[in-house]
PDB file of C-alpha atoms in Angstrom:
ATOM      1  CA  MET R   1       2.218  27.304  25.631  1.00 41.00           C
ATOM      2  CA  GLY R   2       1.266  30.948  25.487  1.00 42.00           C
ATOM      3  CA  GLY R   3      -2.087  32.198  26.659  1.00 41.00           C
ATOM      4  CA  ASN R   4      -3.136  33.300  23.151  1.00 43.00           C
ATOM      5  CA  GLN R   5      -2.626  29.803  21.595  1.00 48.00           C
ATOM      6  CA  THR R   6      -5.636  27.551  21.051  1.00 50.00           C
ATOM      7  CA  TRP R   7      -5.831  23.829  20.427  1.00 70.00           C
ATOM      8  CA  ILE R   8      -6.944  22.639  17.000  1.00 77.00           C
ATOM      9  CA  THR R   9     -10.333  20.933  16.878  1.00 83.00           C
ATOM     10  CA  GLU R  10     -10.606  20.684  13.093  1.00 87.00           C
ATOM     11  CA  VAL R  11      -8.439  21.364  10.063  1.00 90.00           C
ATOM     12  CA  THR R  12      -9.035  22.165   6.409  1.00 90.00           C
ATOM     13  CA  LEU R  13      -7.650  19.840   3.745  1.00 91.00           C
ATOM     14  CA  LEU R  14      -6.638  22.110   0.860  1.00 87.00           C
ATOM     15  CA  GLY R  15      -6.356  19.186  -1.568  1.00 84.00           C
ATOM     16  CA  PHE R  16      -5.769  19.943  -5.242  1.00 83.00           C
ATOM     17  CA  GLN R  17      -5.936  23.698  -5.647  1.00 80.00           C
ATOM     18  CA  VAL R  18      -7.332  23.841  -9.187  1.00 80.00           C
ATOM     19  CA  ASP R  19     -10.376  25.404 -10.833  1.00 85.00           C
ATOM     20  CA  SER R  20     -13.847  23.895 -10.325  1.00 84.00           C
ATOM     21  CA  ALA R  21     -14.095  22.356 -13.822  1.00 86.00           C
ATOM     22  CA  LEU R  22     -10.873  20.424 -13.302  1.00 90.00           C
ATOM     23  CA  GLU R  23     -12.038  19.398  -9.815  1.00 88.00           C
ATOM     24  CA  PHE R  24     -15.153  17.758 -11.270  1.00 91.00           C
ATOM     25  CA  PHE R  25     -13.009  16.016 -13.885  1.00 93.00           C
ATOM     26  CA  LEU R  26     -10.669  14.727 -11.172  1.00 91.00           C
ATOM     27  CA  PHE R  27     -13.676  13.606  -9.135  1.00 93.00           C
ATOM     28  CA  GLY R  28     -14.930  11.484 -12.053  1.00 94.00           C
ATOM     29  CA  LEU R  29     -11.479  10.096 -12.834  1.00 93.00           C
ATOM     30  CA  PHE R  30     -10.576   9.235  -9.240  1.00 94.00           C
ATOM     31  CA  SER R  31     -14.052   7.791  -8.617  1.00 95.00           C
ATOM     32  CA  LEU R  32     -13.481   5.446 -11.571  1.00 95.00           C
ATOM     33  CA  PHE R  33     -10.045   4.455 -10.249  1.00 94.00           C
ATOM     34  CA  TYR R  34     -11.443   3.867  -6.745  1.00 95.00           C
ATOM     35  CA  THR R  35     -14.279   1.738  -8.130  1.00 95.00           C
ATOM     36  CA  LEU R  36     -11.798  -0.322 -10.148  1.00 94.00           C
ATOM     37  CA  THR R  37      -9.659  -0.730  -7.017  1.00 94.00           C
ATOM     38  CA  LEU R  38     -12.578  -2.084  -4.994  1.00 95.00           C
ATOM     39  CA  LEU R  39     -13.831  -4.244  -7.856  1.00 93.00           C
ATOM     40  CA  GLY R  40     -10.445  -5.709  -8.832  1.00 91.00           C
ATOM     41  CA  ASN R  41      -9.279  -6.487  -5.315  1.00 93.00           C
ATOM     42  CA  GLY R  42     -12.754  -7.697  -4.332  1.00 93.00           C
ATOM     43  CA  VAL R  43     -12.842 -10.135  -7.264  1.00 91.00           C
ATOM     44  CA  ILE R  44      -9.396 -11.472  -6.366  1.00 91.00           C
ATOM     45  CA  LEU R  45     -10.366 -11.878  -2.719  1.00 92.00           C
ATOM     46  CA  GLY R  46     -13.619 -13.615  -3.641  1.00 91.00           C
ATOM     47  CA  LEU R  47     -11.971 -16.019  -6.101  1.00 90.00           C
ATOM     48  CA  ILE R  48      -9.272 -16.993  -3.603  1.00 90.00           C
ATOM     49  CA  CYS R  49     -11.931 -17.707  -0.970  1.00 90.00           C
ATOM     50  CA  LEU R  50     -14.266 -19.634  -3.313  1.00 87.00           C
ATOM     51  CA  ASP R  51     -11.805 -21.702  -5.369  1.00 85.00           C
ATOM     52  CA  SER R  52      -9.866 -24.368  -3.453  1.00 86.00           C
ATOM     53  CA  ARG R  53      -7.228 -24.563  -6.215  1.00 87.00           C
ATOM     54  CA  LEU R  54      -6.114 -21.066  -5.253  1.00 88.00           C
ATOM     55  CA  HIS R  55      -5.547 -22.097  -1.641  1.00 91.00           C
ATOM     56  CA  THR R  56      -1.780 -21.904  -2.026  1.00 91.00           C
ATOM     57  CA  PRO R  57       0.796 -19.759  -0.180  1.00 93.00           C
ATOM     58  CA  MET R  58       1.171 -17.338  -3.113  1.00 90.00           C
ATOM     59  CA  TYR R  59      -2.564 -16.614  -3.308  1.00 91.00           C
ATOM     60  CA  PHE R  60      -2.837 -16.597   0.482  1.00 95.00           C
ATOM     61  CA  PHE R  61      -0.454 -13.638   0.564  1.00 94.00           C
ATOM     62  CA  LEU R  62      -2.193 -12.075  -2.450  1.00 91.00           C
ATOM     63  CA  SER R  63      -5.448 -12.148  -0.479  1.00 94.00           C
ATOM     64  CA  HIS R  64      -3.736 -10.169   2.280  1.00 95.00           C
ATOM     65  CA  LEU R  65      -2.420  -7.715  -0.316  1.00 93.00           C
ATOM     66  CA  ALA R  66      -5.982  -7.297  -1.658  1.00 93.00           C
ATOM     67  CA  ILE R  67      -7.305  -6.589   1.864  1.00 95.00           C
ATOM     68  CA  ILE R  68      -4.530  -4.041   2.419  1.00 95.00           C
ATOM     69  CA  ASP R  69      -5.206  -2.291  -0.895  1.00 93.00           C
ATOM     70  CA  ILE R  70      -8.959  -2.051  -0.260  1.00 95.00           C
ATOM     71  CA  SER R  71      -8.359  -0.731   3.275  1.00 95.00           C
ATOM     72  CA  TYR R  72      -5.573   1.620   2.223  1.00 90.00           C
ATOM     73  CA  ALA R  73      -7.573   3.213  -0.595  1.00 92.00           C
ATOM     74  CA  SER R  74     -10.740   3.410   1.527  1.00 94.00           C
ATOM     75  CA  ASN R  75      -8.847   5.223   4.274  1.00 93.00           C
ATOM     76  CA  ASN R  76      -7.715   8.072   1.992  1.00 90.00           C
ATOM     77  CA  VAL R  77      -9.775   8.289  -1.192  1.00 92.00           C
ATOM     78  CA  PRO R  78     -13.424   8.827  -0.014  1.00 93.00           C
ATOM     79  CA  LYS R  79     -12.517  12.019   1.871  1.00 91.00           C
ATOM     80  CA  MET R  80     -10.515  13.229  -1.113  1.00 91.00           C
ATOM     81  CA  LEU R  81     -13.507  12.636  -3.418  1.00 92.00           C
ATOM     82  CA  ALA R  82     -15.880  14.412  -1.024  1.00 91.00           C
ATOM     83  CA  ASN R  83     -13.577  17.437  -0.862  1.00 90.00           C
ATOM     84  CA  LEU R  84     -13.400  17.687  -4.659  1.00 89.00           C
ATOM     85  CA  VAL R  85     -17.143  18.412  -4.867  1.00 88.00           C
ATOM     86  CA  SER R  86     -17.657  20.220  -1.553  1.00 85.00           C
ATOM     87  CA  GLN R  87     -16.921  23.731  -0.365  1.00 80.00           C
ATOM     88  CA  LYS R  88     -16.589  22.492   3.238  1.00 84.00           C
ATOM     89  CA  ARG R  89     -13.270  20.663   3.310  1.00 88.00           C
ATOM     90  CA  THR R  90     -12.755  20.362   7.027  1.00 90.00           C
ATOM     91  CA  ILE R  91     -12.035  17.250   9.067  1.00 91.00           C
ATOM     92  CA  SER R  92     -12.090  16.946  12.843  1.00 91.00           C
ATOM     93  CA  PHE R  93      -8.637  16.582  14.318  1.00 87.00           C
ATOM     94  CA  VAL R  94      -9.189  13.224  16.042  1.00 89.00           C
ATOM     95  CA  PRO R  95     -10.394  11.506  12.809  1.00 92.00           C
ATOM     96  CA  CYS R  96      -7.463  13.195  11.055  1.00 92.00           C
ATOM     97  CA  ILE R  97      -4.982  11.594  13.460  1.00 92.00           C
ATOM     98  CA  MET R  98      -6.742   8.231  13.063  1.00 94.00           C
ATOM     99  CA  GLN R  99      -6.474   8.559   9.292  1.00 94.00           C
ATOM    100  CA  THR R 100      -2.741   9.157   9.669  1.00 94.00           C
ATOM    101  CA  PHE R 101      -2.396   6.119  11.953  1.00 96.00           C
ATOM    102  CA  LEU R 102      -4.269   3.777   9.565  1.00 95.00           C
ATOM    103  CA  TYR R 103      -2.432   5.136   6.536  1.00 94.00           C
ATOM    104  CA  LEU R 104       0.899   4.329   8.201  1.00 94.00           C
ATOM    105  CA  ALA R 105      -0.258   0.910   9.434  1.00 96.00           C
ATOM    106  CA  PHE R 106      -1.519  -0.237   6.024  1.00 95.00           C
ATOM    107  CA  ALA R 107       1.534   1.155   4.214  1.00 92.00           C
ATOM    108  CA  HIS R 108       3.897  -0.663   6.603  1.00 94.00           C
ATOM    109  CA  THR R 109       1.909  -3.888   6.235  1.00 95.00           C
ATOM    110  CA  GLU R 110       2.107  -3.731   2.448  1.00 92.00           C
ATOM    111  CA  CYS R 111       5.902  -3.318   2.631  1.00 92.00           C
ATOM    112  CA  LEU R 112       6.273  -6.434   4.777  1.00 94.00           C
ATOM    113  CA  ILE R 113       3.756  -8.506   2.794  1.00 94.00           C
ATOM    114  CA  LEU R 114       5.683  -7.700  -0.406  1.00 91.00           C
ATOM    115  CA  VAL R 115       8.852  -8.993   1.284  1.00 92.00           C
ATOM    116  CA  VAL R 116       7.064 -12.191   2.345  1.00 94.00           C
ATOM    117  CA  MET R 117       5.748 -12.658  -1.211  1.00 90.00           C
ATOM    118  CA  SER R 118       9.248 -12.294  -2.641  1.00 89.00           C
ATOM    119  CA  TYR R 119      10.488 -14.908  -0.157  1.00 92.00           C
ATOM    120  CA  ASP R 120       7.669 -17.224  -1.239  1.00 92.00           C
ATOM    121  CA  ARG R 121       8.701 -16.874  -4.903  1.00 86.00           C
ATOM    122  CA  TYR R 122      12.364 -17.363  -3.954  1.00 89.00           C
ATOM    123  CA  VAL R 123      11.616 -20.683  -2.226  1.00 92.00           C
ATOM    124  CA  ALA R 124       9.264 -21.813  -5.026  1.00 88.00           C
ATOM    125  CA  ILE R 125      11.823 -21.195  -7.794  1.00 84.00           C
ATOM    126  CA  CYS R 126      15.185 -21.735  -6.083  1.00 87.00           C
ATOM    127  CA  HIS R 127      14.199 -24.598  -3.718  1.00 89.00           C
ATOM    128  CA  PRO R 128      11.118 -26.233  -5.287  1.00 88.00           C
ATOM    129  CA  LEU R 129      11.692 -29.610  -3.583  1.00 90.00           C
ATOM    130  CA  HIS R 130      11.551 -27.988  -0.139  1.00 91.00           C
ATOM    131  CA  TYR R 131       8.698 -25.593  -0.948  1.00 92.00           C
ATOM    132  CA  VAL R 132       5.858 -27.567   0.663  1.00 92.00           C
ATOM    133  CA  ILE R 133       7.791 -27.953   3.920  1.00 92.00           C
ATOM    134  CA  THR R 134       9.314 -24.461   4.009  1.00 92.00           C
ATOM    135  CA  MET R 135       6.085 -22.639   3.124  1.00 93.00           C
ATOM    136  CA  SER R 136       3.717 -24.702   5.226  1.00 94.00           C
ATOM    137  CA  TRP R 137       0.388 -23.185   6.253  1.00 93.00           C
ATOM    138  CA  ARG R 138       1.733 -22.668   9.753  1.00 95.00           C
ATOM    139  CA  VAL R 139       4.717 -20.703   8.430  1.00 95.00           C
ATOM    140  CA  CYS R 140       2.501 -18.668   6.104  1.00 96.00           C
ATOM    141  CA  THR R 141       0.100 -17.805   8.911  1.00 96.00           C
ATOM    142  CA  VAL R 142       2.934 -16.763  11.233  1.00 97.00           C
ATOM    143  CA  LEU R 143       4.517 -14.589   8.512  1.00 96.00           C
ATOM    144  CA  ALA R 144       1.200 -12.874   7.737  1.00 96.00           C
ATOM    145  CA  ILE R 145       0.277 -12.246  11.391  1.00 97.00           C
ATOM    146  CA  THR R 146       3.793 -10.989  12.149  1.00 97.00           C
ATOM    147  CA  SER R 147       3.604  -8.526   9.249  1.00 96.00           C
ATOM    148  CA  TRP R 148       0.287  -7.105  10.470  1.00 97.00           C
ATOM    149  CA  VAL R 149       1.304  -6.920  14.145  1.00 97.00           C
ATOM    150  CA  LEU R 150       4.711  -5.306  13.524  1.00 96.00           C
ATOM    151  CA  SER R 151       3.160  -2.760  11.161  1.00 96.00           C
ATOM    152  CA  PHE R 152       0.448  -1.667  13.569  1.00 97.00           C
ATOM    153  CA  LEU R 153       2.946  -1.503  16.448  1.00 96.00           C
ATOM    154  CA  LEU R 154       5.234   0.731  14.396  1.00 95.00           C
ATOM    155  CA  ALA R 155       2.277   2.944  13.442  1.00 96.00           C
ATOM    156  CA  LEU R 156       1.344   3.052  17.131  1.00 96.00           C
ATOM    157  CA  VAL R 157       4.814   4.426  17.935  1.00 95.00           C
ATOM    158  CA  HIS R 158       4.169   7.292  15.513  1.00 94.00           C
ATOM    159  CA  LEU R 159       0.748   7.862  17.072  1.00 94.00           C
ATOM    160  CA  VAL R 160       2.154   8.058  20.622  1.00 94.00           C
ATOM    161  CA  LEU R 161       4.801  10.546  19.488  1.00 93.00           C
ATOM    162  CA  PHE R 162       2.062  12.568  17.780  1.00 88.00           C
ATOM    163  CA  LEU R 163      -0.073  12.732  20.902  1.00 87.00           C
ATOM    164  CA  ARG R 164       2.752  14.223  22.961  1.00 88.00           C
ATOM    165  CA  LEU R 165       2.814  17.299  20.681  1.00 87.00           C
ATOM    166  CA  PRO R 166       0.688  20.421  21.116  1.00 87.00           C
ATOM    167  CA  PHE R 167      -1.186  21.255  17.895  1.00 85.00           C
ATOM    168  CA  CYS R 168      -2.231  24.887  17.753  1.00 80.00           C
ATOM    169  CA  GLY R 169      -2.022  25.898  14.108  1.00 70.00           C
ATOM    170  CA  PRO R 170      -2.107  26.703  11.308  1.00 76.00           C
ATOM    171  CA  HIS R 171      -5.517  25.152  10.678  1.00 84.00           C
ATOM    172  CA  GLU R 172      -4.794  24.069   7.088  1.00 88.00           C
ATOM    173  CA  ILE R 173      -3.151  20.948   5.645  1.00 89.00           C
ATOM    174  CA  ASN R 174      -1.869  21.352   2.106  1.00 88.00           C
ATOM    175  CA  HIS R 175      -2.757  17.796   1.126  1.00 88.00           C
ATOM    176  CA  PHE R 176      -5.796  15.709   0.171  1.00 88.00           C
ATOM    177  CA  PHE R 177      -5.598  13.572   3.334  1.00 90.00           C
ATOM    178  CA  CYS R 178      -3.900  13.690   6.739  1.00 90.00           C
ATOM    179  CA  GLU R 179      -0.442  12.665   5.589  1.00 88.00           C
ATOM    180  CA  ILE R 180       2.102  12.425   8.402  1.00 89.00           C
ATOM    181  CA  LEU R 181       4.578  15.086   7.226  1.00 87.00           C
ATOM    182  CA  SER R 182       1.776  17.543   6.480  1.00 87.00           C
ATOM    183  CA  VAL R 183       0.140  17.027   9.887  1.00 89.00           C
ATOM    184  CA  LEU R 184       3.469  17.587  11.677  1.00 89.00           C
ATOM    185  CA  LYS R 185       3.522  21.133  10.293  1.00 88.00           C
ATOM    186  CA  LEU R 186       0.527  21.935  12.522  1.00 88.00           C
ATOM    187  CA  ALA R 187       2.538  21.313  15.709  1.00 88.00           C
ATOM    188  CA  CYS R 188       3.683  24.332  17.695  1.00 86.00           C
ATOM    189  CA  ALA R 189       6.585  22.471  19.316  1.00 86.00           C
ATOM    190  CA  ASP R 190       9.848  20.923  18.203  1.00 87.00           C
ATOM    191  CA  THR R 191       9.174  17.834  16.054  1.00 88.00           C
ATOM    192  CA  TRP R 192      12.771  16.655  15.733  1.00 90.00           C
ATOM    193  CA  LEU R 193      12.058  13.363  17.553  1.00 92.00           C
ATOM    194  CA  ASN R 194       9.143  12.632  15.200  1.00 92.00           C
ATOM    195  CA  GLN R 195      11.336  13.389  12.195  1.00 90.00           C
ATOM    196  CA  VAL R 196      14.091  11.074  13.462  1.00 91.00           C
ATOM    197  CA  VAL R 197      11.626   8.247  14.108  1.00 92.00           C
ATOM    198  CA  ILE R 198      10.098   8.713  10.640  1.00 91.00           C
ATOM    199  CA  PHE R 199      13.556   8.460   9.071  1.00 89.00           C
ATOM    200  CA  LEU R 200      14.489   5.373  11.104  1.00 91.00           C
ATOM    201  CA  ALA R 201      11.126   3.804  10.246  1.00 91.00           C
ATOM    202  CA  CYS R 202      11.836   4.436   6.554  1.00 90.00           C
ATOM    203  CA  VAL R 203      15.168   2.660   6.876  1.00 90.00           C
ATOM    204  CA  PHE R 204      13.490  -0.292   8.632  1.00 90.00           C
ATOM    205  CA  ILE R 205      10.296  -0.491   6.578  1.00 91.00           C
ATOM    206  CA  LEU R 206      11.483   0.748   3.149  1.00 89.00           C
ATOM    207  CA  LEU R 207      15.214   0.297   2.592  1.00 90.00           C
ATOM    208  CA  GLY R 208      15.465  -2.947   4.597  1.00 90.00           C
ATOM    209  CA  PRO R 209      12.569  -4.718   2.827  1.00 90.00           C
ATOM    210  CA  LEU R 210      13.652  -3.334  -0.559  1.00 90.00           C
ATOM    211  CA  CYS R 211      17.149  -4.806  -0.114  1.00 91.00           C
ATOM    212  CA  LEU R 212      15.632  -8.161   0.903  1.00 91.00           C
ATOM    213  CA  VAL R 213      13.312  -8.152  -2.114  1.00 89.00           C
ATOM    214  CA  LEU R 214      16.079  -7.231  -4.546  1.00 88.00           C
ATOM    215  CA  GLY R 215      18.387  -9.849  -2.993  1.00 90.00           C
ATOM    216  CA  SER R 216      15.692 -12.504  -3.422  1.00 88.00           C
ATOM    217  CA  TYR R 217      15.134 -11.571  -7.046  1.00 86.00           C
ATOM    218  CA  VAL R 218      18.801 -11.560  -7.922  1.00 86.00           C
ATOM    219  CA  ARG R 219      18.920 -15.213  -6.809  1.00 88.00           C
ATOM    220  CA  ILE R 220      15.601 -15.911  -8.516  1.00 85.00           C
ATOM    221  CA  LEU R 221      16.898 -14.465 -11.794  1.00 83.00           C
ATOM    222  CA  ALA R 222      19.997 -16.658 -11.569  1.00 84.00           C
ATOM    223  CA  ALA R 223      17.775 -19.701 -10.979  1.00 82.00           C
ATOM    224  CA  ILE R 224      15.477 -18.768 -13.888  1.00 80.00           C
ATOM    225  CA  LEU R 225      18.430 -18.578 -16.280  1.00 78.00           C
ATOM    226  CA  ARG R 226      19.325 -22.168 -15.315  1.00 79.00           C
ATOM    227  CA  ILE R 227      15.855 -23.518 -16.171  1.00 72.00           C
ATOM    228  CA  GLN R 228      16.103 -25.742 -19.246  1.00 73.00           C
ATOM    229  CA  SER R 229      12.454 -25.567 -20.321  1.00 75.00           C
ATOM    230  CA  PRO R 230      11.615 -22.396 -22.288  1.00 76.00           C
ATOM    231  CA  GLU R 231       8.000 -22.585 -21.067  1.00 73.00           C
ATOM    232  CA  GLY R 232       9.081 -22.931 -17.428  1.00 69.00           C
ATOM    233  CA  ARG R 233      11.533 -20.074 -17.821  1.00 73.00           C
ATOM    234  CA  ARG R 234       8.868 -17.863 -19.413  1.00 74.00           C
ATOM    235  CA  LYS R 235       6.306 -18.609 -16.678  1.00 69.00           C
ATOM    236  CA  ALA R 236       8.774 -17.962 -13.851  1.00 69.00           C
ATOM    237  CA  PHE R 237      10.049 -14.754 -15.437  1.00 73.00           C
ATOM    238  CA  SER R 238       6.494 -13.483 -16.049  1.00 70.00           C
ATOM    239  CA  THR R 239       5.497 -14.026 -12.401  1.00 68.00           C
ATOM    240  CA  CYS R 240       8.621 -12.359 -11.030  1.00 72.00           C
ATOM    241  CA  SER R 241       8.659  -9.411 -13.445  1.00 74.00           C
ATOM    242  CA  SER R 242       5.082  -8.495 -12.468  1.00 71.00           C
ATOM    243  CA  HIS R 243       6.073  -8.599  -8.795  1.00 72.00           C
ATOM    244  CA  LEU R 244       9.046  -6.333  -9.463  1.00 79.00           C
ATOM    245  CA  CYS R 245       6.760  -3.816 -11.215  1.00 77.00           C
ATOM    246  CA  VAL R 246       4.662  -3.524  -8.061  1.00 74.00           C
ATOM    247  CA  VAL R 247       7.758  -3.314  -5.857  1.00 82.00           C
ATOM    248  CA  GLY R 248       9.249  -0.580  -8.042  1.00 82.00           C
ATOM    249  CA  LEU R 249       6.086   1.531  -8.031  1.00 79.00           C
ATOM    250  CA  PHE R 250       5.393   1.204  -4.325  1.00 82.00           C
ATOM    251  CA  PHE R 251       8.875   1.436  -2.832  1.00 87.00           C
ATOM    252  CA  GLY R 252      10.100   3.941  -5.421  1.00 84.00           C
ATOM    253  CA  SER R 253       7.359   6.495  -4.777  1.00 82.00           C
ATOM    254  CA  ALA R 254       7.618   6.081  -0.986  1.00 84.00           C
ATOM    255  CA  ILE R 255      11.420   6.442  -0.928  1.00 85.00           C
ATOM    256  CA  ILE R 256      11.293   9.547  -3.138  1.00 82.00           C
ATOM    257  CA  MET R 257       8.676  11.081  -0.880  1.00 80.00           C
ATOM    258  CA  TYR R 258      10.183  10.333   2.525  1.00 82.00           C
ATOM    259  CA  MET R 259      13.916   9.909   1.963  1.00 79.00           C
ATOM    260  CA  ALA R 260      14.905  11.903  -1.136  1.00 72.00           C
ATOM    261  CA  PRO R 261      15.840  15.614  -0.857  1.00 66.00           C
ATOM    262  CA  LYS R 262      12.789  17.834  -1.217  1.00 63.00           C
ATOM    263  CA  SER R 263      12.192  19.758  -4.423  1.00 56.00           C
ATOM    264  CA  ARG R 264      11.329  23.445  -4.692  1.00 50.00           C
ATOM    265  CA  HIS R 265       7.624  22.464  -4.551  1.00 49.00           C
ATOM    266  CA  PRO R 266       7.655  19.630  -2.023  1.00 68.00           C
ATOM    267  CA  GLU R 267       3.970  19.850  -1.106  1.00 71.00           C
ATOM    268  CA  GLU R 268       2.749  19.510  -4.706  1.00 74.00           C
ATOM    269  CA  GLN R 269       5.254  16.710  -5.231  1.00 73.00           C
ATOM    270  CA  GLN R 270       3.930  14.919  -2.144  1.00 76.00           C
ATOM    271  CA  LYS R 271       0.366  15.031  -3.461  1.00 83.00           C
ATOM    272  CA  VAL R 272       1.309  13.444  -6.779  1.00 81.00           C
ATOM    273  CA  LEU R 273       3.466  10.774  -5.152  1.00 80.00           C
ATOM    274  CA  SER R 274       0.750  10.042  -2.586  1.00 83.00           C
ATOM    275  CA  LEU R 275      -1.645   9.296  -5.445  1.00 85.00           C
ATOM    276  CA  PHE R 276       0.672   6.498  -6.586  1.00 80.00           C
ATOM    277  CA  TYR R 277       0.432   4.459  -3.402  1.00 77.00           C
ATOM    278  CA  SER R 278      -3.038   5.656  -2.324  1.00 83.00           C
ATOM    279  CA  LEU R 279      -4.885   5.081  -5.597  1.00 86.00           C
ATOM    280  CA  PHE R 280      -2.828   3.931  -8.579  1.00 87.00           C
ATOM    281  CA  ASN R 281      -0.903   1.135  -6.880  1.00 86.00           C
ATOM    282  CA  PRO R 282      -3.968  -0.490  -5.220  1.00 89.00           C
ATOM    283  CA  MET R 283      -5.751  -0.315  -8.585  1.00 89.00           C
ATOM    284  CA  LEU R 284      -2.856  -1.857 -10.536  1.00 85.00           C
ATOM    285  CA  ASN R 285      -1.975  -4.623  -8.064  1.00 84.00           C
ATOM    286  CA  PRO R 286      -4.853  -6.971  -9.025  1.00 85.00           C
ATOM    287  CA  LEU R 287      -4.136  -6.473 -12.735  1.00 82.00           C
ATOM    288  CA  ILE R 288      -0.380  -6.976 -12.477  1.00 80.00           C
ATOM    289  CA  TYR R 289      -0.464  -9.839  -9.987  1.00 74.00           C
ATOM    290  CA  SER R 290      -3.603 -11.824 -10.537  1.00 71.00           C
ATOM    291  CA  LEU R 291      -6.156 -10.947 -13.217  1.00 65.00           C
ATOM    292  CA  ARG R 292      -3.786 -11.852 -16.056  1.00 67.00           C
ATOM    293  CA  SER R 293      -2.811 -15.134 -14.373  1.00 74.00           C
ATOM    294  CA  LYS R 294      -4.006 -18.352 -16.027  1.00 77.00           C
ATOM    295  CA  GLU R 295      -4.896 -19.809 -12.612  1.00 80.00           C
ATOM    296  CA  VAL R 296      -7.083 -16.824 -11.750  1.00 82.00           C
ATOM    297  CA  LYS R 297      -8.779 -16.821 -15.157  1.00 79.00           C
ATOM    298  CA  ALA R 298      -9.502 -20.546 -14.806  1.00 80.00           C
ATOM    299  CA  ALA R 299     -10.852 -19.992 -11.281  1.00 81.00           C
ATOM    300  CA  PHE R 300     -13.100 -17.208 -12.562  1.00 78.00           C
ATOM    301  CA  ARG R 301     -14.526 -19.515 -15.250  1.00 81.00           C
ATOM    302  CA  ARG R 302     -15.081 -22.288 -12.690  1.00 81.00           C
ATOM    303  CA  VAL R 303     -16.943 -19.940 -10.333  1.00 75.00           C
ATOM    304  CA  LEU R 304     -19.135 -18.641 -13.175  1.00 75.00           C
ATOM    305  CA  TRP R 305     -19.856 -22.184 -14.385  1.00 75.00           C
ATOM    306  CA  LYS R 306     -20.748 -23.296 -10.859  1.00 68.00           C
ATOM    307  CA  ASP R 307     -23.192 -20.364 -10.544  1.00 59.00           C
ATOM    308  CA  ARG R 308     -24.861 -21.284 -13.844  1.00 58.00           C
ATOM    309  CA  LEU R 309     -25.307 -24.898 -12.778  1.00 55.00           C
ATOM    310  CA  MET R 310     -26.937 -23.728  -9.549  1.00 55.00           C
TER     311      MET R 310
END
């Protein structure tokens, strides 16, 4: 380190570099999306806790997905909203690194929970007679805890590799939150090890789970086509198609961002793609997975009726 280099204590998040009128419009739009994210996932979480008929493995994992989506959006979006209406767009470096760590941890957890959910649907449709034994509460609890622990450990690896680097400038991040690739550009040392670990983590946490999910759904589709009852076939296909929509949005945007060749405007591309899994995906998950489900609608009516009787 040269004598004229200084350590970063805070950085400026450049965010969306647009005119002020558009910034206020984006603030209103993203505030609405964030509110819908909290409301939708909160309703799902509340219904699963209050209604005993939703105490099944599928809704158990959906409750974890709701917690992840609320946490994931709350880690990134509030700072983005504040920066849209503020001239002071700085963030201290330690909170910035913590934001990066939590963003990675929640993203990794969502990848693994989606794999577990696809396995749950695979057992339910392809091996219905063994479902109760295979997906016991003990198994479900172990799968959920393992997903959370592995994800935070992997994020911790990134954090340790971050802390070994000297960060001395520039003092600007061309993003709306402390995204890992953008933060690495602030380092004034070789980041090749970080880049290699990020790529290997993508293979482990993106390509691996995606292959497992797609493999499960190929077998599920084959099983659905063998179902004799049109109603049973329709119900199974509806559940699985909604899951595949979420998988496509989440894994697709992440793979394009971290594994595809960069475009001529990679930073602007990263911002748009980050919106998909920071804001749009958490908002859409409750709608795609749960709020259009007959079981959830019935649970909502039961909870409302119980409140009226009280």
